[in-house]
Short mmCIF file of N, CA, C and O in Angstrom, two decimals:
data_model
loop_
_atom_site.label_atom_id
_atom_site.label_comp_id
_atom_site.label_asym_id
_atom_site.label_seq_id
_atom_site.Cartn_x
_atom_site.Cartn_y
_atom_site.Cartn_z
N MET A 217 34.00 -23.86 -10.75
CA MET A 217 34.77 -23.56 -11.95
C MET A 217 34.13 -22.37 -12.66
O MET A 217 32.92 -22.24 -12.69
N GLN A 218 34.94 -21.58 -13.26
CA GLN A 218 34.48 -20.44 -14.04
C GLN A 218 34.30 -20.86 -15.50
O GLN A 218 34.85 -21.86 -15.94
N TYR A 219 33.56 -20.05 -16.25
CA TYR A 219 33.21 -20.39 -17.62
C TYR A 219 34.38 -20.88 -18.48
O TYR A 219 34.27 -21.95 -19.08
N PRO A 220 35.50 -20.16 -18.58
CA PRO A 220 36.55 -20.66 -19.48
C PRO A 220 37.04 -22.06 -19.10
O PRO A 220 37.30 -22.89 -19.97
N ALA A 221 37.15 -22.32 -17.80
CA ALA A 221 37.61 -23.63 -17.35
C ALA A 221 36.56 -24.70 -17.63
O ALA A 221 36.90 -25.82 -18.03
N ILE A 222 35.28 -24.36 -17.43
CA ILE A 222 34.21 -25.31 -17.71
C ILE A 222 34.18 -25.64 -19.20
O ILE A 222 34.08 -26.80 -19.59
N ALA A 223 34.30 -24.61 -20.04
CA ALA A 223 34.29 -24.83 -21.49
C ALA A 223 35.45 -25.73 -21.91
O ALA A 223 35.27 -26.66 -22.71
N ALA A 224 36.63 -25.47 -21.37
CA ALA A 224 37.80 -26.30 -21.71
C ALA A 224 37.59 -27.74 -21.25
O ALA A 224 37.92 -28.68 -21.98
N PHE A 225 37.03 -27.91 -20.05
CA PHE A 225 36.78 -29.24 -19.52
C PHE A 225 35.79 -29.99 -20.40
O PHE A 225 36.02 -31.14 -20.78
N ILE A 226 34.68 -29.34 -20.75
CA ILE A 226 33.66 -29.99 -21.58
C ILE A 226 34.22 -30.35 -22.94
O ILE A 226 33.99 -31.45 -23.46
N ASN A 227 34.97 -29.45 -23.54
CA ASN A 227 35.56 -29.75 -24.85
C ASN A 227 36.54 -30.91 -24.76
O ASN A 227 36.63 -31.74 -25.68
N ALA A 228 37.26 -31.03 -23.65
CA ALA A 228 38.16 -32.17 -23.45
C ALA A 228 37.36 -33.47 -23.33
O ALA A 228 37.78 -34.51 -23.85
N VAL A 229 36.20 -33.42 -22.66
CA VAL A 229 35.35 -34.61 -22.56
C VAL A 229 34.88 -35.02 -23.96
O VAL A 229 34.93 -36.21 -24.32
N ILE A 230 34.46 -34.06 -24.76
CA ILE A 230 34.01 -34.37 -26.13
C ILE A 230 35.15 -34.99 -26.94
O ILE A 230 34.94 -35.95 -27.68
N ASP A 231 36.35 -34.47 -26.78
CA ASP A 231 37.51 -35.05 -27.48
C ASP A 231 37.73 -36.50 -27.06
O ASP A 231 38.06 -37.36 -27.89
N LYS A 232 37.56 -36.80 -25.77
CA LYS A 232 37.74 -38.17 -25.28
C LYS A 232 36.63 -39.08 -25.80
O LYS A 232 36.88 -40.24 -26.14
N VAL A 233 35.40 -38.56 -25.88
CA VAL A 233 34.31 -39.33 -26.49
C VAL A 233 34.71 -39.73 -27.90
O VAL A 233 34.57 -40.90 -28.30
N GLU A 234 35.22 -38.78 -28.66
CA GLU A 234 35.64 -39.06 -30.03
C GLU A 234 36.71 -40.15 -30.08
O GLU A 234 36.66 -41.03 -30.94
N GLU A 235 37.64 -40.12 -29.15
CA GLU A 235 38.68 -41.16 -29.09
C GLU A 235 38.10 -42.54 -28.79
O GLU A 235 38.64 -43.55 -29.24
N LEU A 236 37.02 -42.59 -28.01
CA LEU A 236 36.42 -43.86 -27.61
C LEU A 236 35.49 -44.47 -28.65
O LEU A 236 35.22 -45.67 -28.62
N ILE A 237 34.98 -43.67 -29.56
CA ILE A 237 34.00 -44.17 -30.54
C ILE A 237 34.50 -45.40 -31.30
O ILE A 237 33.75 -46.37 -31.44
N PRO A 238 35.74 -45.43 -31.81
CA PRO A 238 36.18 -46.63 -32.53
C PRO A 238 36.09 -47.90 -31.70
O PRO A 238 35.77 -48.97 -32.22
N GLU A 239 36.36 -47.80 -30.40
CA GLU A 239 36.25 -48.97 -29.53
C GLU A 239 34.80 -49.47 -29.49
O GLU A 239 34.56 -50.68 -29.57
N TYR A 240 33.86 -48.56 -29.38
CA TYR A 240 32.45 -48.96 -29.34
C TYR A 240 31.98 -49.50 -30.70
O TYR A 240 31.12 -50.37 -30.74
N MET A 241 32.56 -49.02 -31.76
CA MET A 241 32.22 -49.51 -33.09
C MET A 241 32.68 -50.95 -33.30
O MET A 241 32.20 -51.63 -34.22
N GLN A 242 33.56 -51.44 -32.45
CA GLN A 242 33.98 -52.84 -32.52
C GLN A 242 32.91 -53.77 -31.94
O GLN A 242 32.91 -54.96 -32.21
N ARG A 243 32.01 -53.21 -31.16
CA ARG A 243 30.93 -53.99 -30.55
C ARG A 243 29.80 -54.14 -31.57
O ARG A 243 29.26 -53.15 -32.07
N LYS A 244 29.44 -55.36 -31.86
CA LYS A 244 28.44 -55.64 -32.89
C LYS A 244 27.14 -54.88 -32.65
O LYS A 244 26.60 -54.24 -33.57
N GLU A 245 26.62 -54.90 -31.42
CA GLU A 245 25.33 -54.26 -31.16
C GLU A 245 25.39 -52.74 -31.30
O GLU A 245 24.43 -52.11 -31.76
N ASP A 246 26.53 -52.13 -30.96
CA ASP A 246 26.67 -50.69 -31.14
C ASP A 246 26.85 -50.33 -32.61
O ASP A 246 26.28 -49.36 -33.10
N ARG A 247 27.66 -51.12 -33.30
CA ARG A 247 27.90 -50.88 -34.73
C ARG A 247 26.59 -50.98 -35.51
O ARG A 247 26.30 -50.15 -36.38
N GLU A 248 25.76 -51.97 -35.20
CA GLU A 248 24.48 -52.14 -35.90
C GLU A 248 23.50 -51.01 -35.59
O GLU A 248 22.74 -50.59 -36.44
N LYS A 249 23.54 -50.50 -34.38
CA LYS A 249 22.63 -49.42 -34.00
C LYS A 249 23.08 -48.08 -34.56
O LYS A 249 22.25 -47.22 -34.87
N GLU A 250 24.36 -47.87 -34.72
CA GLU A 250 24.94 -46.59 -35.14
C GLU A 250 24.43 -46.13 -36.50
O GLU A 250 24.13 -44.96 -36.68
N ARG A 251 24.37 -47.01 -37.47
CA ARG A 251 23.84 -46.73 -38.81
C ARG A 251 24.36 -45.44 -39.46
O ARG A 251 23.62 -44.72 -40.11
N GLY A 252 25.63 -45.13 -39.24
CA GLY A 252 26.24 -44.00 -39.94
C GLY A 252 26.37 -42.72 -39.16
O GLY A 252 26.88 -41.73 -39.68
N GLY A 253 25.90 -42.70 -37.90
CA GLY A 253 26.03 -41.45 -37.15
C GLY A 253 25.77 -41.62 -35.67
O GLY A 253 24.89 -42.38 -35.26
N VAL A 254 26.56 -40.92 -34.87
CA VAL A 254 26.36 -40.80 -33.43
C VAL A 254 26.63 -39.34 -33.06
O VAL A 254 27.21 -38.59 -33.84
N ALA A 255 26.23 -38.96 -31.85
CA ALA A 255 26.45 -37.58 -31.43
C ALA A 255 26.48 -37.46 -29.92
O ALA A 255 25.88 -38.26 -29.21
N VAL A 256 27.16 -36.44 -29.46
CA VAL A 256 27.20 -36.10 -28.05
C VAL A 256 26.81 -34.63 -27.89
O VAL A 256 27.14 -33.80 -28.74
N CYS A 257 26.10 -34.34 -26.83
CA CYS A 257 25.71 -32.97 -26.50
C CYS A 257 25.90 -32.78 -25.00
O CYS A 257 25.50 -33.65 -24.21
N ILE A 258 26.50 -31.66 -24.62
CA ILE A 258 26.73 -31.34 -23.21
C ILE A 258 26.28 -29.91 -22.95
O ILE A 258 26.61 -29.01 -23.73
N LEU A 259 25.54 -29.71 -21.88
CA LEU A 259 25.11 -28.38 -21.46
C LEU A 259 25.83 -27.99 -20.18
O LEU A 259 25.92 -28.80 -19.25
N ASP A 260 26.34 -26.76 -20.14
CA ASP A 260 26.99 -26.28 -18.93
C ASP A 260 25.93 -25.66 -18.01
O ASP A 260 24.75 -25.56 -18.39
N PRO A 261 26.30 -25.26 -16.80
CA PRO A 261 25.31 -24.75 -15.85
C PRO A 261 24.55 -23.52 -16.36
O PRO A 261 23.41 -23.28 -15.96
N GLU A 262 25.16 -22.74 -17.23
CA GLU A 262 24.54 -21.53 -17.77
C GLU A 262 23.64 -21.81 -18.97
O GLU A 262 23.00 -20.90 -19.49
N GLY A 263 23.63 -23.05 -19.45
CA GLY A 263 22.82 -23.40 -20.60
C GLY A 263 23.56 -23.32 -21.93
O GLY A 263 22.95 -23.46 -22.99
N ARG A 264 24.87 -23.11 -21.89
CA ARG A 264 25.64 -23.14 -23.13
C ARG A 264 25.66 -24.58 -23.64
O ARG A 264 25.79 -25.51 -22.86
N VAL A 265 25.56 -24.72 -24.94
CA VAL A 265 25.46 -26.03 -25.56
C VAL A 265 26.76 -26.35 -26.30
O VAL A 265 27.25 -25.55 -27.09
N TYR A 266 27.31 -27.53 -26.00
CA TYR A 266 28.52 -28.03 -26.64
C TYR A 266 28.17 -29.37 -27.28
O TYR A 266 27.37 -30.11 -26.73
N GLY A 267 28.77 -29.68 -28.37
CA GLY A 267 28.48 -30.98 -28.94
C GLY A 267 29.26 -31.26 -30.19
O GLY A 267 29.98 -30.41 -30.71
N LYS A 268 29.08 -32.48 -30.65
CA LYS A 268 29.73 -32.88 -31.88
C LYS A 268 28.98 -34.08 -32.47
O LYS A 268 28.50 -34.94 -31.74
N MET A 269 28.90 -34.08 -33.80
CA MET A 269 28.30 -35.19 -34.53
C MET A 269 29.43 -35.97 -35.20
O MET A 269 30.40 -35.38 -35.65
N PHE A 270 29.26 -37.28 -35.26
CA PHE A 270 30.28 -38.16 -35.83
C PHE A 270 29.63 -39.11 -36.81
O PHE A 270 28.48 -39.52 -36.63
N GLY A 271 30.38 -39.51 -37.84
CA GLY A 271 29.90 -40.52 -38.78
C GLY A 271 29.82 -39.97 -40.19
O GLY A 271 29.85 -38.77 -40.42
N GLU A 272 29.67 -40.90 -41.11
CA GLU A 272 29.67 -40.52 -42.53
C GLU A 272 28.29 -40.09 -43.03
O GLU A 272 28.19 -39.44 -44.06
N ASP A 273 27.25 -40.41 -42.31
CA ASP A 273 25.89 -40.05 -42.73
C ASP A 273 25.45 -38.80 -41.97
O ASP A 273 25.06 -38.86 -40.80
N ARG A 274 25.52 -37.65 -42.62
CA ARG A 274 25.22 -36.38 -41.95
C ARG A 274 23.77 -36.30 -41.49
O ARG A 274 23.48 -35.69 -40.47
N ILE A 275 22.87 -36.89 -42.24
CA ILE A 275 21.45 -36.87 -41.85
C ILE A 275 21.26 -37.70 -40.58
O ILE A 275 20.58 -37.27 -39.64
N MET A 276 21.87 -38.88 -40.53
CA MET A 276 21.77 -39.72 -39.34
C MET A 276 22.46 -39.04 -38.16
O MET A 276 21.94 -39.03 -37.03
N ALA A 277 23.64 -38.44 -38.39
CA ALA A 277 24.35 -37.75 -37.31
C ALA A 277 23.50 -36.59 -36.77
O ALA A 277 23.44 -36.36 -35.56
N ARG A 278 22.82 -35.89 -37.66
CA ARG A 278 21.93 -34.79 -37.25
C ARG A 278 20.80 -35.33 -36.38
O ARG A 278 20.45 -34.74 -35.36
N GLU A 279 20.21 -36.43 -36.77
CA GLU A 279 19.13 -37.03 -35.98
C GLU A 279 19.67 -37.49 -34.62
O GLU A 279 19.00 -37.30 -33.59
N ARG A 280 20.85 -38.08 -34.62
CA ARG A 280 21.44 -38.52 -33.35
C ARG A 280 21.73 -37.33 -32.44
O ARG A 280 21.59 -37.41 -31.23
N TYR A 281 22.12 -36.19 -33.04
CA TYR A 281 22.37 -34.99 -32.23
C TYR A 281 21.06 -34.46 -31.64
O TYR A 281 21.03 -34.03 -30.49
N ARG A 282 19.99 -34.52 -32.41
CA ARG A 282 18.69 -34.08 -31.89
C ARG A 282 18.33 -34.91 -30.66
O ARG A 282 17.90 -34.37 -29.64
N VAL A 283 18.54 -36.22 -30.73
CA VAL A 283 18.26 -37.10 -29.61
C VAL A 283 19.21 -36.78 -28.44
O VAL A 283 18.78 -36.69 -27.29
N ALA A 284 20.49 -36.61 -28.73
CA ALA A 284 21.47 -36.30 -27.69
C ALA A 284 21.12 -34.99 -26.99
O ALA A 284 21.20 -34.88 -25.76
N TRP A 285 20.71 -33.97 -27.77
CA TRP A 285 20.32 -32.69 -27.18
C TRP A 285 19.08 -32.85 -26.29
O TRP A 285 19.01 -32.29 -25.19
N THR A 286 18.10 -33.63 -26.76
CA THR A 286 16.90 -33.84 -25.96
C THR A 286 17.25 -34.53 -24.65
O THR A 286 16.76 -34.16 -23.58
N LYS A 287 18.11 -35.53 -24.72
CA LYS A 287 18.55 -36.23 -23.51
C LYS A 287 19.29 -35.29 -22.57
O LYS A 287 19.01 -35.23 -21.37
N ALA A 288 20.26 -34.55 -23.10
CA ALA A 288 21.07 -33.64 -22.27
C ALA A 288 20.20 -32.54 -21.66
O ALA A 288 20.34 -32.24 -20.46
N SER A 289 19.32 -31.96 -22.44
CA SER A 289 18.51 -30.86 -21.92
C SER A 289 17.54 -31.34 -20.85
O SER A 289 17.29 -30.64 -19.87
N GLN A 290 17.00 -32.54 -21.01
CA GLN A 290 16.11 -33.07 -19.98
C GLN A 290 16.88 -33.32 -18.68
O GLN A 290 16.39 -32.98 -17.60
N ALA A 291 18.07 -33.89 -18.78
CA ALA A 291 18.89 -34.11 -17.58
C ALA A 291 19.30 -32.77 -16.96
O ALA A 291 19.36 -32.65 -15.73
N TRP A 292 19.55 -31.78 -17.77
CA TRP A 292 19.92 -30.44 -17.30
C TRP A 292 18.77 -29.80 -16.52
O TRP A 292 18.97 -29.20 -15.47
N ILE A 293 17.56 -29.98 -17.02
CA ILE A 293 16.38 -29.41 -16.37
C ILE A 293 16.01 -30.17 -15.10
O ILE A 293 15.72 -29.56 -14.07
N THR A 294 16.02 -31.50 -15.17
CA THR A 294 15.53 -32.31 -14.05
C THR A 294 16.60 -32.70 -13.04
O THR A 294 16.27 -33.02 -11.90
N GLY A 295 17.86 -32.73 -13.47
CA GLY A 295 18.92 -33.22 -12.61
C GLY A 295 18.92 -34.74 -12.46
O GLY A 295 19.59 -35.28 -11.59
N LEU A 296 18.16 -35.41 -13.33
CA LEU A 296 18.04 -36.87 -13.27
C LEU A 296 18.45 -37.50 -14.59
O LEU A 296 18.22 -36.92 -15.66
N PRO A 297 18.99 -38.72 -14.55
CA PRO A 297 19.22 -39.45 -15.80
C PRO A 297 17.88 -39.66 -16.51
O PRO A 297 16.84 -39.82 -15.87
N THR A 298 17.91 -39.67 -17.82
CA THR A 298 16.67 -39.75 -18.60
C THR A 298 15.86 -41.00 -18.29
O THR A 298 14.64 -40.92 -18.15
N GLY A 299 16.49 -42.14 -18.19
CA GLY A 299 15.76 -43.37 -17.89
C GLY A 299 15.11 -43.34 -16.52
O GLY A 299 13.98 -43.80 -16.33
N GLU A 300 15.82 -42.76 -15.55
CA GLU A 300 15.26 -42.66 -14.19
C GLU A 300 14.09 -41.69 -14.16
O GLU A 300 13.09 -41.94 -13.49
N TYR A 301 14.19 -40.58 -14.88
CA TYR A 301 13.08 -39.62 -14.93
C TYR A 301 11.82 -40.29 -15.50
O TYR A 301 10.74 -40.16 -14.93
N GLU A 302 11.98 -41.02 -16.60
CA GLU A 302 10.83 -41.70 -17.19
C GLU A 302 10.22 -42.69 -16.18
O GLU A 302 9.00 -42.72 -16.00
N ARG A 303 11.06 -43.47 -15.53
CA ARG A 303 10.57 -44.45 -14.57
C ARG A 303 9.78 -43.75 -13.47
O ARG A 303 8.68 -44.18 -13.11
N ARG A 304 10.31 -42.67 -12.95
CA ARG A 304 9.63 -41.95 -11.87
C ARG A 304 8.31 -41.33 -12.33
O ARG A 304 7.33 -41.33 -11.58
N VAL A 305 8.27 -40.82 -13.55
CA VAL A 305 7.01 -40.26 -14.08
C VAL A 305 5.97 -41.36 -14.22
O VAL A 305 4.83 -41.21 -13.76
N PHE A 306 6.35 -42.47 -14.83
CA PHE A 306 5.38 -43.54 -15.06
C PHE A 306 4.96 -44.26 -13.78
O PHE A 306 3.87 -44.81 -13.72
N ASN A 307 5.81 -44.23 -12.74
CA ASN A 307 5.44 -44.80 -11.44
C ASN A 307 4.74 -43.77 -10.55
O ASN A 307 4.48 -44.04 -9.38
N LYS A 308 4.50 -42.59 -11.13
CA LYS A 308 3.81 -41.49 -10.43
C LYS A 308 4.57 -41.03 -9.18
O LYS A 308 3.97 -40.53 -8.23
N GLU A 309 5.90 -41.16 -9.22
CA GLU A 309 6.74 -40.63 -8.15
C GLU A 309 7.03 -39.16 -8.39
O GLU A 309 7.40 -38.44 -7.46
N ILE A 310 6.92 -38.74 -9.65
CA ILE A 310 7.13 -37.36 -10.05
C ILE A 310 5.94 -36.97 -10.91
O ILE A 310 5.54 -37.73 -11.81
N ASP A 311 5.38 -35.80 -10.65
CA ASP A 311 4.34 -35.25 -11.53
C ASP A 311 5.03 -34.85 -12.83
O ASP A 311 5.99 -34.07 -12.81
N GLU A 312 4.56 -35.39 -13.94
CA GLU A 312 5.25 -35.11 -15.21
C GLU A 312 5.29 -33.64 -15.55
O GLU A 312 6.14 -33.21 -16.32
N GLY A 313 4.43 -32.83 -14.99
CA GLY A 313 4.44 -31.39 -15.25
C GLY A 313 5.39 -30.62 -14.34
O GLY A 313 5.61 -29.43 -14.55
N GLN A 314 5.96 -31.29 -13.35
CA GLN A 314 6.82 -30.62 -12.37
C GLN A 314 7.96 -29.84 -13.01
O GLN A 314 8.31 -28.76 -12.57
N PHE A 315 8.54 -30.39 -14.05
CA PHE A 315 9.67 -29.75 -14.71
C PHE A 315 9.28 -29.14 -16.05
O PHE A 315 10.14 -28.65 -16.79
N GLY A 316 8.01 -29.21 -16.40
CA GLY A 316 7.56 -28.66 -17.68
C GLY A 316 7.85 -29.56 -18.86
O GLY A 316 7.79 -29.13 -20.00
N ILE A 317 8.18 -30.80 -18.60
CA ILE A 317 8.46 -31.76 -19.67
C ILE A 317 7.37 -32.82 -19.60
O ILE A 317 7.35 -33.65 -18.71
N ARG A 318 6.47 -32.79 -20.55
CA ARG A 318 5.33 -33.70 -20.56
C ARG A 318 5.42 -34.64 -21.76
O ARG A 318 6.05 -34.34 -22.75
N ARG A 319 4.73 -35.78 -21.62
CA ARG A 319 4.62 -36.68 -22.76
C ARG A 319 3.94 -35.94 -23.90
O ARG A 319 3.02 -35.18 -23.64
N PRO A 320 4.36 -36.05 -25.10
CA PRO A 320 5.39 -36.96 -25.61
C PRO A 320 6.79 -36.36 -25.63
O PRO A 320 7.68 -36.92 -26.21
N ASP A 321 6.97 -35.20 -24.99
CA ASP A 321 8.27 -34.53 -25.07
C ASP A 321 9.33 -35.10 -24.16
O ASP A 321 10.51 -34.89 -24.40
N LEU A 322 8.95 -35.84 -23.11
CA LEU A 322 9.99 -36.41 -22.27
C LEU A 322 10.63 -37.57 -23.02
O LEU A 322 10.02 -38.21 -23.86
N ILE A 323 11.87 -37.79 -22.71
CA ILE A 323 12.59 -38.90 -23.34
C ILE A 323 13.01 -39.87 -22.25
O ILE A 323 13.56 -39.48 -21.23
N GLY A 324 12.67 -41.14 -22.43
CA GLY A 324 12.97 -42.14 -21.43
C GLY A 324 14.16 -43.00 -21.77
O GLY A 324 14.64 -43.77 -20.94
N TRP A 325 14.65 -42.88 -23.00
CA TRP A 325 15.81 -43.68 -23.38
C TRP A 325 16.99 -43.30 -22.50
O TRP A 325 17.19 -42.14 -22.16
N GLU A 326 17.78 -44.30 -22.16
CA GLU A 326 19.01 -44.03 -21.42
C GLU A 326 19.96 -43.23 -22.31
O GLU A 326 19.88 -43.29 -23.53
N GLY A 327 20.85 -42.51 -21.68
CA GLY A 327 21.85 -41.78 -22.45
C GLY A 327 21.93 -40.32 -22.09
O GLY A 327 22.85 -39.62 -22.47
N GLY A 328 20.95 -39.82 -21.33
CA GLY A 328 21.01 -38.46 -20.80
C GLY A 328 21.32 -38.56 -19.33
O GLY A 328 20.73 -39.37 -18.62
N GLN A 329 22.28 -37.74 -18.86
CA GLN A 329 22.68 -37.87 -17.47
C GLN A 329 23.31 -36.59 -16.94
O GLN A 329 24.01 -35.90 -17.66
N PRO A 330 23.03 -36.28 -15.67
CA PRO A 330 23.78 -35.21 -15.05
C PRO A 330 25.19 -35.73 -14.74
O PRO A 330 25.36 -36.91 -14.42
N LEU A 331 26.16 -34.87 -14.88
CA LEU A 331 27.55 -35.21 -14.57
C LEU A 331 28.10 -34.12 -13.66
O LEU A 331 27.62 -32.98 -13.70
N TYR A 332 29.09 -34.46 -12.89
CA TYR A 332 29.64 -33.50 -11.95
C TYR A 332 31.12 -33.28 -12.21
O TYR A 332 31.89 -34.23 -12.33
N LEU A 333 31.50 -32.00 -12.29
CA LEU A 333 32.89 -31.63 -12.47
C LEU A 333 33.62 -31.81 -11.14
O LEU A 333 32.99 -31.98 -10.09
N PRO A 334 34.96 -31.79 -11.16
CA PRO A 334 35.71 -32.03 -9.92
C PRO A 334 35.30 -31.12 -8.75
O PRO A 334 35.38 -31.53 -7.60
N ASP A 335 34.82 -29.91 -9.04
CA ASP A 335 34.42 -29.00 -7.96
C ASP A 335 32.95 -29.16 -7.56
O ASP A 335 32.43 -28.41 -6.75
N GLY A 336 32.26 -30.15 -8.15
CA GLY A 336 30.86 -30.39 -7.82
C GLY A 336 29.86 -29.71 -8.74
O GLY A 336 28.66 -29.92 -8.62
N THR A 337 30.33 -28.91 -9.67
CA THR A 337 29.45 -28.24 -10.63
C THR A 337 28.75 -29.27 -11.50
O THR A 337 29.40 -30.17 -12.04
N MET A 338 27.42 -29.14 -11.63
CA MET A 338 26.68 -30.09 -12.48
C MET A 338 26.62 -29.59 -13.92
O MET A 338 26.32 -28.43 -14.17
N ILE A 339 26.93 -30.49 -14.83
CA ILE A 339 26.68 -30.30 -16.25
C ILE A 339 25.76 -31.45 -16.66
O ILE A 339 25.50 -32.35 -15.86
N ALA A 340 25.25 -31.44 -17.86
CA ALA A 340 24.38 -32.53 -18.30
C ALA A 340 24.81 -32.96 -19.69
O ALA A 340 25.13 -32.13 -20.54
N ALA A 341 24.82 -34.27 -19.90
CA ALA A 341 25.27 -34.81 -21.17
C ALA A 341 24.23 -35.76 -21.75
O ALA A 341 23.49 -36.41 -21.03
N GLY A 342 24.22 -35.80 -23.06
CA GLY A 342 23.42 -36.77 -23.78
C GLY A 342 24.24 -37.35 -24.90
O GLY A 342 25.03 -36.64 -25.53
N PHE A 343 24.07 -38.62 -25.13
CA PHE A 343 24.73 -39.29 -26.25
C PHE A 343 23.68 -40.08 -26.98
O PHE A 343 22.81 -40.69 -26.35
N GLY A 344 23.73 -40.08 -28.29
CA GLY A 344 22.79 -40.85 -29.07
C GLY A 344 23.47 -41.62 -30.18
O GLY A 344 24.37 -41.10 -30.83
N GLY A 345 23.03 -42.87 -30.35
CA GLY A 345 23.51 -43.63 -31.48
C GLY A 345 23.97 -45.03 -31.20
O GLY A 345 24.07 -45.84 -32.12
N PHE A 346 24.31 -45.33 -29.94
CA PHE A 346 24.71 -46.68 -29.59
C PHE A 346 23.60 -47.29 -28.72
O PHE A 346 22.54 -46.71 -28.57
N THR A 347 23.86 -48.45 -28.14
CA THR A 347 22.89 -49.04 -27.22
C THR A 347 22.78 -48.13 -26.00
O THR A 347 23.67 -47.33 -25.72
N SER A 348 21.70 -48.28 -25.26
CA SER A 348 21.48 -47.44 -24.08
C SER A 348 22.65 -47.51 -23.10
O SER A 348 23.12 -46.47 -22.61
N ALA A 349 23.12 -48.71 -22.82
CA ALA A 349 24.22 -48.86 -21.87
C ALA A 349 25.48 -48.16 -22.39
O ALA A 349 26.18 -47.48 -21.63
N SER A 350 25.75 -48.28 -23.68
CA SER A 350 26.93 -47.64 -24.25
C SER A 350 26.78 -46.13 -24.31
O SER A 350 27.75 -45.39 -24.10
N ASP A 351 25.55 -45.65 -24.57
CA ASP A 351 25.31 -44.20 -24.59
C ASP A 351 25.68 -43.57 -23.25
O ASP A 351 26.24 -42.47 -23.20
N LEU A 352 25.38 -44.26 -22.16
CA LEU A 352 25.74 -43.77 -20.83
C LEU A 352 27.23 -43.94 -20.56
O LEU A 352 27.90 -43.01 -20.11
N GLU A 353 27.72 -45.12 -20.85
CA GLU A 353 29.09 -45.48 -20.50
C GLU A 353 30.14 -44.63 -21.21
O GLU A 353 31.13 -44.22 -20.59
N ILE A 354 29.96 -44.36 -22.48
CA ILE A 354 31.00 -43.66 -23.24
C ILE A 354 31.26 -42.27 -22.66
O ILE A 354 32.41 -41.84 -22.54
N VAL A 355 30.21 -41.59 -22.24
CA VAL A 355 30.38 -40.26 -21.66
C VAL A 355 31.00 -40.35 -20.27
O VAL A 355 31.87 -39.56 -19.91
N GLN A 356 30.58 -41.32 -19.48
CA GLN A 356 31.16 -41.51 -18.14
C GLN A 356 32.64 -41.82 -18.23
O GLN A 356 33.45 -41.29 -17.46
N ARG A 357 33.00 -42.67 -19.18
CA ARG A 357 34.42 -43.00 -19.36
C ARG A 357 35.22 -41.78 -19.81
O ARG A 357 36.34 -41.55 -19.33
N ALA A 358 34.66 -41.01 -20.74
CA ALA A 358 35.35 -39.81 -21.22
C ALA A 358 35.55 -38.82 -20.07
O ALA A 358 36.64 -38.24 -19.92
N LEU A 359 34.54 -38.66 -19.24
CA LEU A 359 34.64 -37.76 -18.08
C LEU A 359 35.75 -38.24 -17.15
O LEU A 359 36.57 -37.43 -16.70
N ALA A 360 35.80 -39.51 -16.87
CA ALA A 360 36.82 -40.06 -15.98
C ALA A 360 38.23 -39.85 -16.56
O ALA A 360 39.19 -39.63 -15.80
N MET A 361 38.37 -39.89 -17.86
CA MET A 361 39.65 -39.71 -18.52
C MET A 361 40.15 -38.27 -18.39
O MET A 361 41.36 -38.02 -18.40
N VAL A 362 39.21 -37.33 -18.30
CA VAL A 362 39.59 -35.91 -18.21
C VAL A 362 39.91 -35.49 -16.78
O VAL A 362 40.71 -34.61 -16.56
N ARG A 363 39.28 -36.13 -15.83
CA ARG A 363 39.47 -35.76 -14.41
C ARG A 363 40.89 -35.86 -13.99
O ARG A 363 41.75 -36.39 -14.07
#
């Protein structure tokens, strides 16, 4: 895919994430974790950053975006989901310096993941603000809705 098509695709994924947020807010554990803000961040292959913050608490949404960006950028650099990268580093399957992301800068929370466009192009996404499982799932569902 070329840049304009990738940008349109990513923006459509972000729009679908926004549509799904109310559904996740119905889940008690996600609603309690959200605390006024959630965010999504997606990086394209060239390193362009796309994202959006949601919620009534701008400070919390900003913090959630910082986490989402950290998750997305780590997945973009490593090509691995954030939780898997942490597991591999701590099990000494990967040298933590291999990708230039060292403790305490690596993030092990779930929610950062490489994603693949229909043509196989890898992008990376991070979501912050819900439970780990929901942080992963909401972006995967949004991606599937756009395909």
